[in-house]
Short mmCIF file of C-alpha atoms and ligand atoms in Angstrom, two decimals:
data_model
loop_
_atom_site.label_atom_id
_atom_site.label_comp_id
_atom_site.label_asym_id
_atom_site.label_seq_id
_atom_site.Cartn_x
_atom_site.Cartn_y
_atom_site.Cartn_z
CA MET A 1151 0.00 0.00 0.00
CA LYS A 1152 1.56 3.28 -1.12
CA LEU A 1153 0.62 6.34 0.95
CA GLY A 1154 2.14 9.78 1.29
CA LEU A 1155 2.01 13.46 2.11
CA ILE A 1156 1.82 16.27 -0.45
CA GLY A 1157 3.12 19.60 0.83
CA PHE A 1158 5.86 22.15 0.55
CA PRO A 1159 8.00 21.78 2.59
CA VAL A 1160 7.42 18.29 4.05
CA GLU A 1161 10.89 17.22 5.17
CA HIS A 1162 10.23 17.70 8.92
CA SER A 1163 6.75 16.16 8.92
CA LEU A 1164 5.88 13.65 11.65
CA SER A 1165 3.32 11.93 9.38
CA PRO A 1166 5.65 9.36 7.74
CA ALA A 1167 6.77 8.01 11.14
CA MET A 1168 3.22 8.04 12.49
CA HIS A 1169 1.68 6.23 9.51
CA GLU A 1170 4.48 3.72 9.11
CA ALA A 1171 4.01 2.84 12.81
CA ALA A 1172 0.28 2.36 12.13
CA LEU A 1173 0.99 0.17 9.08
CA ARG A 1174 3.40 -2.01 11.09
CA ALA A 1175 1.00 -2.31 14.02
CA ALA A 1176 -1.81 -3.34 11.62
CA GLY A 1177 0.44 -5.92 9.92
CA LEU A 1178 0.03 -4.17 6.56
CA GLU A 1179 2.83 -3.92 4.02
CA GLY A 1180 3.22 -0.40 2.80
CA THR A 1181 5.13 2.87 2.76
CA TYR A 1182 4.26 6.48 3.51
CA LEU A 1183 6.37 8.92 1.53
CA ALA A 1184 7.00 12.63 2.07
CA LEU A 1185 6.25 14.05 -1.39
CA GLU A 1186 7.82 17.51 -1.59
CA THR A 1187 5.51 19.32 -4.02
CA PRO A 1188 6.12 22.95 -5.01
CA PRO A 1189 2.86 24.69 -6.04
CA ALA A 1190 3.71 24.54 -9.77
CA PHE A 1191 3.90 20.71 -9.55
CA LEU A 1192 0.63 20.08 -7.75
CA ARG A 1193 -1.32 18.96 -10.83
CA ALA A 1194 1.44 16.57 -11.98
CA ARG A 1195 1.79 15.18 -8.45
CA LEU A 1196 -1.92 14.40 -8.30
CA GLN A 1197 -1.69 12.50 -11.58
CA GLU A 1198 1.07 10.39 -10.06
CA VAL A 1199 -1.07 9.87 -6.94
CA ARG A 1200 -4.04 8.79 -9.09
CA ARG A 1201 -1.86 6.19 -10.85
CA GLU A 1202 0.19 4.80 -7.99
CA PHE A 1203 -1.17 5.63 -4.52
CA ALA A 1204 -3.95 4.30 -2.29
CA GLY A 1205 -4.20 7.70 -0.62
CA VAL A 1206 -2.34 10.79 0.51
CA ASN A 1207 -2.49 13.55 3.08
CA VAL A 1208 -2.34 17.15 1.95
CA THR A 1209 -0.68 19.93 3.92
CA VAL A 1210 0.44 23.56 3.59
CA PRO A 1211 0.19 25.23 1.06
CA HIS A 1212 -2.12 22.92 -0.93
CA LYS A 1213 -5.11 22.20 1.34
CA GLU A 1214 -7.36 24.72 -0.41
CA ARG A 1215 -6.08 24.67 -4.00
CA VAL A 1216 -6.24 20.89 -4.22
CA LEU A 1217 -10.06 21.04 -4.28
CA ASP A 1218 -9.84 22.14 -7.96
CA TYR A 1219 -8.23 18.83 -9.01
CA LEU A 1220 -10.43 16.25 -7.27
CA ASP A 1221 -13.23 14.07 -8.66
CA GLU A 1222 -15.31 14.16 -5.49
CA ILE A 1223 -15.26 16.17 -2.25
CA SER A 1224 -16.95 15.17 1.02
CA PRO A 1225 -19.65 17.59 2.25
CA GLU A 1226 -17.53 18.33 5.34
CA ALA A 1227 -14.40 19.21 3.31
CA ARG A 1228 -16.55 21.32 0.97
CA ALA A 1229 -18.06 23.26 3.91
CA ILE A 1230 -14.61 23.82 5.46
CA GLY A 1231 -13.08 24.69 2.10
CA ALA A 1232 -10.02 22.51 2.69
CA VAL A 1233 -8.93 18.92 2.04
CA ASN A 1234 -6.23 17.22 4.13
CA THR A 1235 -6.86 13.61 3.02
CA ILE A 1236 -7.34 12.12 -0.44
CA VAL A 1237 -8.57 8.58 -1.01
CA CYS A 1238 -7.81 7.03 -4.44
CA ALA A 1239 -10.53 4.60 -5.44
CA GLN A 1240 -10.56 3.05 -8.93
CA GLY A 1241 -8.56 5.94 -10.30
CA ARG A 1242 -10.84 8.55 -8.72
CA LEU A 1243 -9.55 11.12 -6.22
CA ILE A 1244 -11.91 11.75 -3.30
CA GLY A 1245 -11.17 14.62 -0.89
CA HIS A 1246 -11.90 14.56 2.85
CA ASN A 1247 -11.12 16.74 5.86
CA THR A 1248 -10.02 14.81 8.95
CA ASP A 1249 -8.63 17.90 10.74
CA ALA A 1250 -12.13 18.78 11.96
CA PRO A 1251 -13.13 15.38 13.44
CA GLY A 1252 -9.49 14.88 14.53
CA PHE A 1253 -9.67 18.04 16.64
CA ILE A 1254 -12.91 16.83 18.25
CA SER A 1255 -11.48 13.36 18.93
CA GLY A 1256 -8.58 15.04 20.77
CA LEU A 1257 -11.03 16.98 22.98
CA ASP A 1258 -13.12 13.86 23.60
CA GLU A 1259 -10.04 11.82 24.50
CA ALA A 1260 -9.02 14.50 27.04
CA GLY A 1261 -12.56 14.68 28.47
CA ILE A 1262 -12.97 18.34 27.45
CA SER A 1263 -16.61 19.24 26.81
CA TYR A 1264 -17.72 21.79 24.23
CA ARG A 1265 -21.47 21.30 23.74
CA ASN A 1266 -23.28 24.55 24.69
CA LYS A 1267 -19.92 26.07 25.73
CA LYS A 1268 -18.63 29.46 24.63
CA ALA A 1269 -15.61 28.81 22.37
CA LEU A 1270 -13.27 31.51 21.11
CA VAL A 1271 -11.10 30.59 18.12
CA LEU A 1272 -7.96 32.68 17.60
CA GLY A 1273 -7.04 32.70 13.90
CA ALA A 1274 -8.88 32.49 10.59
CA GLY A 1275 -6.62 30.32 8.41
CA GLY A 1276 -7.18 26.77 7.18
CA ALA A 1277 -6.87 25.18 10.62
CA ALA A 1278 -9.24 27.75 12.14
CA ARG A 1279 -11.88 26.87 9.53
CA ALA A 1280 -11.68 23.16 10.44
CA VAL A 1281 -11.72 23.83 14.21
CA ALA A 1282 -14.58 26.34 14.03
CA TYR A 1283 -16.64 24.03 11.81
CA ALA A 1284 -16.07 21.08 14.16
CA LEU A 1285 -16.97 23.04 17.29
CA LYS A 1286 -20.12 24.48 15.76
CA LYS A 1287 -21.19 21.02 14.58
CA GLY A 1288 -20.49 19.75 18.11
CA GLY A 1289 -22.90 22.28 19.59
CA ALA A 1290 -20.53 25.01 20.84
CA GLN A 1291 -21.22 28.75 20.50
CA VAL A 1292 -18.25 29.81 18.39
CA ALA A 1293 -16.65 33.25 18.14
CA VAL A 1294 -13.58 34.12 16.04
CA TYR A 1295 -10.82 36.69 16.47
CA ASN A 1296 -8.04 37.18 13.94
CA ARG A 1297 -5.22 39.70 13.50
CA THR A 1298 -6.53 40.46 10.00
CA GLN A 1299 -10.18 41.22 10.70
CA SER A 1300 -11.37 40.77 7.09
CA ARG A 1301 -10.36 37.07 7.17
CA ALA A 1302 -12.26 36.52 10.43
CA GLU A 1303 -15.26 38.31 8.94
CA ALA A 1304 -15.22 36.03 5.88
CA LEU A 1305 -15.06 32.93 8.10
CA CYS A 1306 -17.85 34.16 10.39
CA ASN A 1307 -20.09 35.03 7.42
CA ALA A 1308 -19.49 31.65 5.76
CA MET A 1309 -20.18 29.59 8.89
CA GLY A 1310 -22.58 31.80 10.87
CA LEU A 1311 -20.14 32.52 13.73
CA ARG A 1312 -19.69 35.56 16.00
CA LEU A 1313 -16.97 38.02 15.03
CA VAL A 1314 -14.74 39.42 17.78
CA THR A 1315 -13.06 42.72 16.91
CA GLU A 1316 -9.85 44.02 18.50
CA PRO A 1317 -11.52 46.31 21.12
CA LEU A 1318 -13.69 43.40 22.31
CA LEU A 1319 -10.92 40.78 22.47
CA ALA A 1320 -10.20 41.04 26.21
CA ALA A 1321 -13.88 40.69 27.14
CA ALA A 1322 -14.33 37.79 24.73
CA VAL A 1323 -11.30 35.95 26.18
CA GLN A 1324 -12.41 36.50 29.79
CA GLY A 1325 -15.95 35.41 28.95
CA CYS A 1326 -15.22 32.20 27.06
CA ASP A 1327 -15.16 28.64 28.44
CA LEU A 1328 -12.80 27.29 25.81
CA LEU A 1329 -10.07 29.21 23.99
CA ILE A 1330 -8.37 27.63 20.98
CA ASN A 1331 -5.23 29.04 19.38
CA THR A 1332 -5.16 28.11 15.70
CA THR A 1333 -2.69 30.83 14.70
CA SER A 1334 0.91 29.91 13.99
CA VAL A 1335 2.09 32.17 16.84
CA GLY A 1336 4.24 30.05 19.17
CA LEU A 1337 5.27 27.60 16.45
CA LYS A 1338 8.92 26.70 17.14
CA ASP A 1339 9.03 29.80 19.34
CA PRO A 1340 8.45 29.25 23.09
CA SER A 1341 8.66 33.04 23.72
CA SER A 1342 5.59 34.13 21.70
CA SER A 1343 1.92 34.04 22.65
CA PRO A 1344 -1.13 35.06 20.60
CA LEU A 1345 -2.56 36.84 23.67
CA PRO A 1346 -1.21 39.83 25.62
CA PRO A 1347 0.41 38.87 28.98
CA GLY A 1348 -2.08 38.18 31.78
CA LEU A 1349 -5.12 37.79 29.52
CA LEU A 1350 -6.61 34.29 29.90
CA PRO A 1351 -10.05 32.66 29.76
CA ARG A 1352 -11.73 30.98 32.74
CA GLY A 1353 -11.73 27.31 31.76
CA VAL A 1354 -9.79 25.47 29.07
CA VAL A 1355 -6.99 26.53 26.71
CA VAL A 1356 -6.16 24.48 23.63
CA ASP A 1357 -3.21 25.28 21.37
CA ILE A 1358 -3.12 23.30 18.13
CA VAL A 1359 0.57 24.13 17.68
CA TYR A 1360 2.41 20.89 18.62
CA ASN A 1361 6.02 22.03 18.36
CA PRO A 1362 6.89 22.91 21.11
CA PRO A 1363 4.48 20.54 22.92
CA THR A 1364 3.88 23.23 25.58
CA THR A 1365 3.70 26.68 24.03
CA ARG A 1366 3.99 29.88 26.03
CA LEU A 1367 0.18 30.27 25.93
CA LEU A 1368 -0.25 26.78 27.42
CA LEU A 1369 2.45 27.37 30.04
CA GLU A 1370 0.77 30.59 31.22
CA ALA A 1371 -2.63 28.88 31.28
CA GLN A 1372 -1.21 25.94 33.25
CA GLN A 1373 0.41 28.30 35.76
CA ALA A 1374 -2.98 29.99 36.20
CA GLY A 1375 -4.53 26.60 37.05
CA LEU A 1376 -6.47 26.18 33.80
CA ILE A 1377 -6.96 22.92 31.90
CA ILE A 1378 -4.67 22.77 28.86
CA LEU A 1379 -4.35 20.67 25.73
CA GLY A 1380 -1.60 20.83 23.09
CA GLY A 1381 -1.72 20.13 19.34
CA LEU A 1382 -0.43 16.55 19.35
CA PRO A 1383 -3.84 14.86 19.88
CA MET A 1384 -5.30 16.68 16.84
CA LEU A 1385 -2.29 15.69 14.76
CA VAL A 1386 -2.50 12.04 15.76
CA TRP A 1387 -6.30 11.78 15.42
CA GLN A 1388 -6.46 13.48 12.02
CA GLY A 1389 -3.87 10.90 10.94
CA ALA A 1390 -5.76 8.02 12.52
CA LEU A 1391 -8.98 8.99 10.75
CA ALA A 1392 -7.13 9.32 7.42
CA PHE A 1393 -5.56 5.87 7.95
CA GLU A 1394 -9.02 4.41 8.51
CA LEU A 1395 -10.32 6.01 5.29
CA TRP A 1396 -7.44 4.47 3.29
CA THR A 1397 -7.36 1.01 4.86
CA GLY A 1398 -10.76 0.43 6.45
CA ILE A 1399 -8.86 -0.46 9.63
CA LYS A 1400 -8.86 1.46 12.92
CA PRO A 1401 -5.15 2.06 13.58
CA ASP A 1402 -3.23 1.58 16.81
CA VAL A 1403 -3.47 5.19 18.01
CA GLN A 1404 -0.96 4.62 20.82
CA ALA A 1405 1.65 3.45 18.29
CA MET A 1406 0.97 6.65 16.32
CA TYR A 1407 1.38 8.78 19.48
CA GLU A 1408 4.68 7.08 20.31
CA ALA A 1409 6.04 7.62 16.80
CA ALA A 1410 4.97 11.28 16.78
CA ARG A 1411 6.48 11.93 20.24
CA ALA A 1412 9.75 10.27 19.21
CA GLY A 1413 9.82 12.42 16.06
CA LEU A 1414 9.23 15.60 18.07
CA GLN A 1415 11.94 14.68 20.53
CA SER A 1416 14.55 14.05 17.83
CA ALA A 1417 13.50 17.32 16.11
CA SER A 1418 14.16 19.23 19.35
CA ILE A 1419 17.57 17.53 19.77
CA SER A 1420 18.80 18.10 16.19
P1 NAP B 1006 -2.64 29.59 7.86
O1 NAP B 1006 -3.81 29.22 7.01
O2 NAP B 1006 -1.42 30.17 7.25
O3 NAP B 1006 -3.19 30.64 8.99
C1 NAP B 1006 -2.30 31.22 9.89
C2 NAP B 1006 -3.09 31.99 10.95
O4 NAP B 1006 -2.15 32.49 11.92
C3 NAP B 1006 -3.84 33.22 10.42
O5 NAP B 1006 -5.02 33.40 11.15
C4 NAP B 1006 -2.83 34.34 10.69
O6 NAP B 1006 -3.43 35.61 10.84
C5 NAP B 1006 -2.29 33.91 12.03
N1 NAP B 1006 -0.99 34.51 12.33
C6 NAP B 1006 0.20 34.21 11.76
N2 NAP B 1006 1.18 34.97 12.31
C7 NAP B 1006 0.57 35.77 13.24
C8 NAP B 1006 1.04 36.75 14.16
N3 NAP B 1006 2.35 37.08 14.22
N4 NAP B 1006 0.15 37.33 14.99
C9 NAP B 1006 -1.16 37.00 14.95
N5 NAP B 1006 -1.68 36.07 14.11
C10 NAP B 1006 -0.82 35.46 13.26
O7 NAP B 1006 -2.14 28.34 8.71
P2 NAP B 1006 -2.98 27.06 9.20
O8 NAP B 1006 -2.88 25.99 8.22
O9 NAP B 1006 -4.32 27.56 9.63
O10 NAP B 1006 -2.12 26.60 10.48
C11 NAP B 1006 -2.05 27.39 11.64
C12 NAP B 1006 -1.29 26.66 12.74
O11 NAP B 1006 -1.99 25.48 13.09
C13 NAP B 1006 0.13 26.22 12.35
O12 NAP B 1006 0.97 26.45 13.44
C14 NAP B 1006 -0.01 24.73 12.12
O13 NAP B 1006 1.18 24.02 12.43
C15 NAP B 1006 -1.11 24.37 13.13
N6 NAP B 1006 -1.86 23.17 12.73
C16 NAP B 1006 -1.87 22.12 13.60
C17 NAP B 1006 -2.58 20.98 13.27
C18 NAP B 1006 -2.57 19.81 14.21
O14 NAP B 1006 -2.92 18.71 13.77
N7 NAP B 1006 -2.26 20.00 15.46
C19 NAP B 1006 -3.31 20.90 12.06
C20 NAP B 1006 -3.29 22.01 11.21
C21 NAP B 1006 -2.55 23.14 11.56
P3 NAP B 1006 -3.57 36.63 9.58
O15 NAP B 1006 -4.82 36.18 8.85
O16 NAP B 1006 -3.69 37.96 10.22
O17 NAP B 1006 -2.32 36.48 8.75
#
């Protein structure tokens, strides 16, 4: 079974280790390749995928553009406007989004409730769209704040969410039950936070950035006694759900966690 990841760059991705661990644990023969794909080569890469692969993941910067090249798109991926998983079936390319249910599986696994809760999403990029969609579908009241207000406005209009503008950010943070950072602030930078110092919500803080495992936002929230969750569960669960779409088998999620943690550790050493 030939699987892979289309993105640019992909060299530091944890997905090959995670999926090869899942293949081994399931007793399946196969490989998962990191397919470095500059934007100009996306169409050609998808032709190769159609011919040779059982499925692929899609990452930055192709999650949105790839929709133009697929034969079928799941209703969920269509509503989110992004595809992170492609299944190849009889030469047809079918697009799915497992980021959204993967995020929810991470919350469920940690026992974090969201139904009827006030959720504030920081960010309005591809990941924010998946997270906001998933939370709304799960029954949360979702508000969105983003540095570039026009992007947050577009997301709120498309999904029927509440827009938070800059002057109302502090009140929205203090009034929410669940705050989710989906911006890239904090990525490989333990000194940056998407919120001003001292501003925190009252309940739970989730940061979908997984490198470092504990971002500055999470550290401050933990020190304030809040419940925190990092980005690793979403990463592992979006992968587990993709694996199930490709193989029809529920993977060994613990093997995927172990492989991802080992990959993160060696990335922080090198
Ligand atoms: P994206 O589409 O490029 O969006 C980036 C977002 O970050 C935008 O809202 C952007 O705001 C905001 N941002 C960037 N720099 C900022 C700054 N200095 N101050 C304030 N806001 C800033 O990226 P994405 O695909 O949504 O990914 C976002 C993050 O989520 C990345 O760190 C990625 O690694 C992580 N992620 C994690 C998982 C997982 O499985 N755990 C899955 C997907 C993504 P503007 O609109 O103002 O530019």
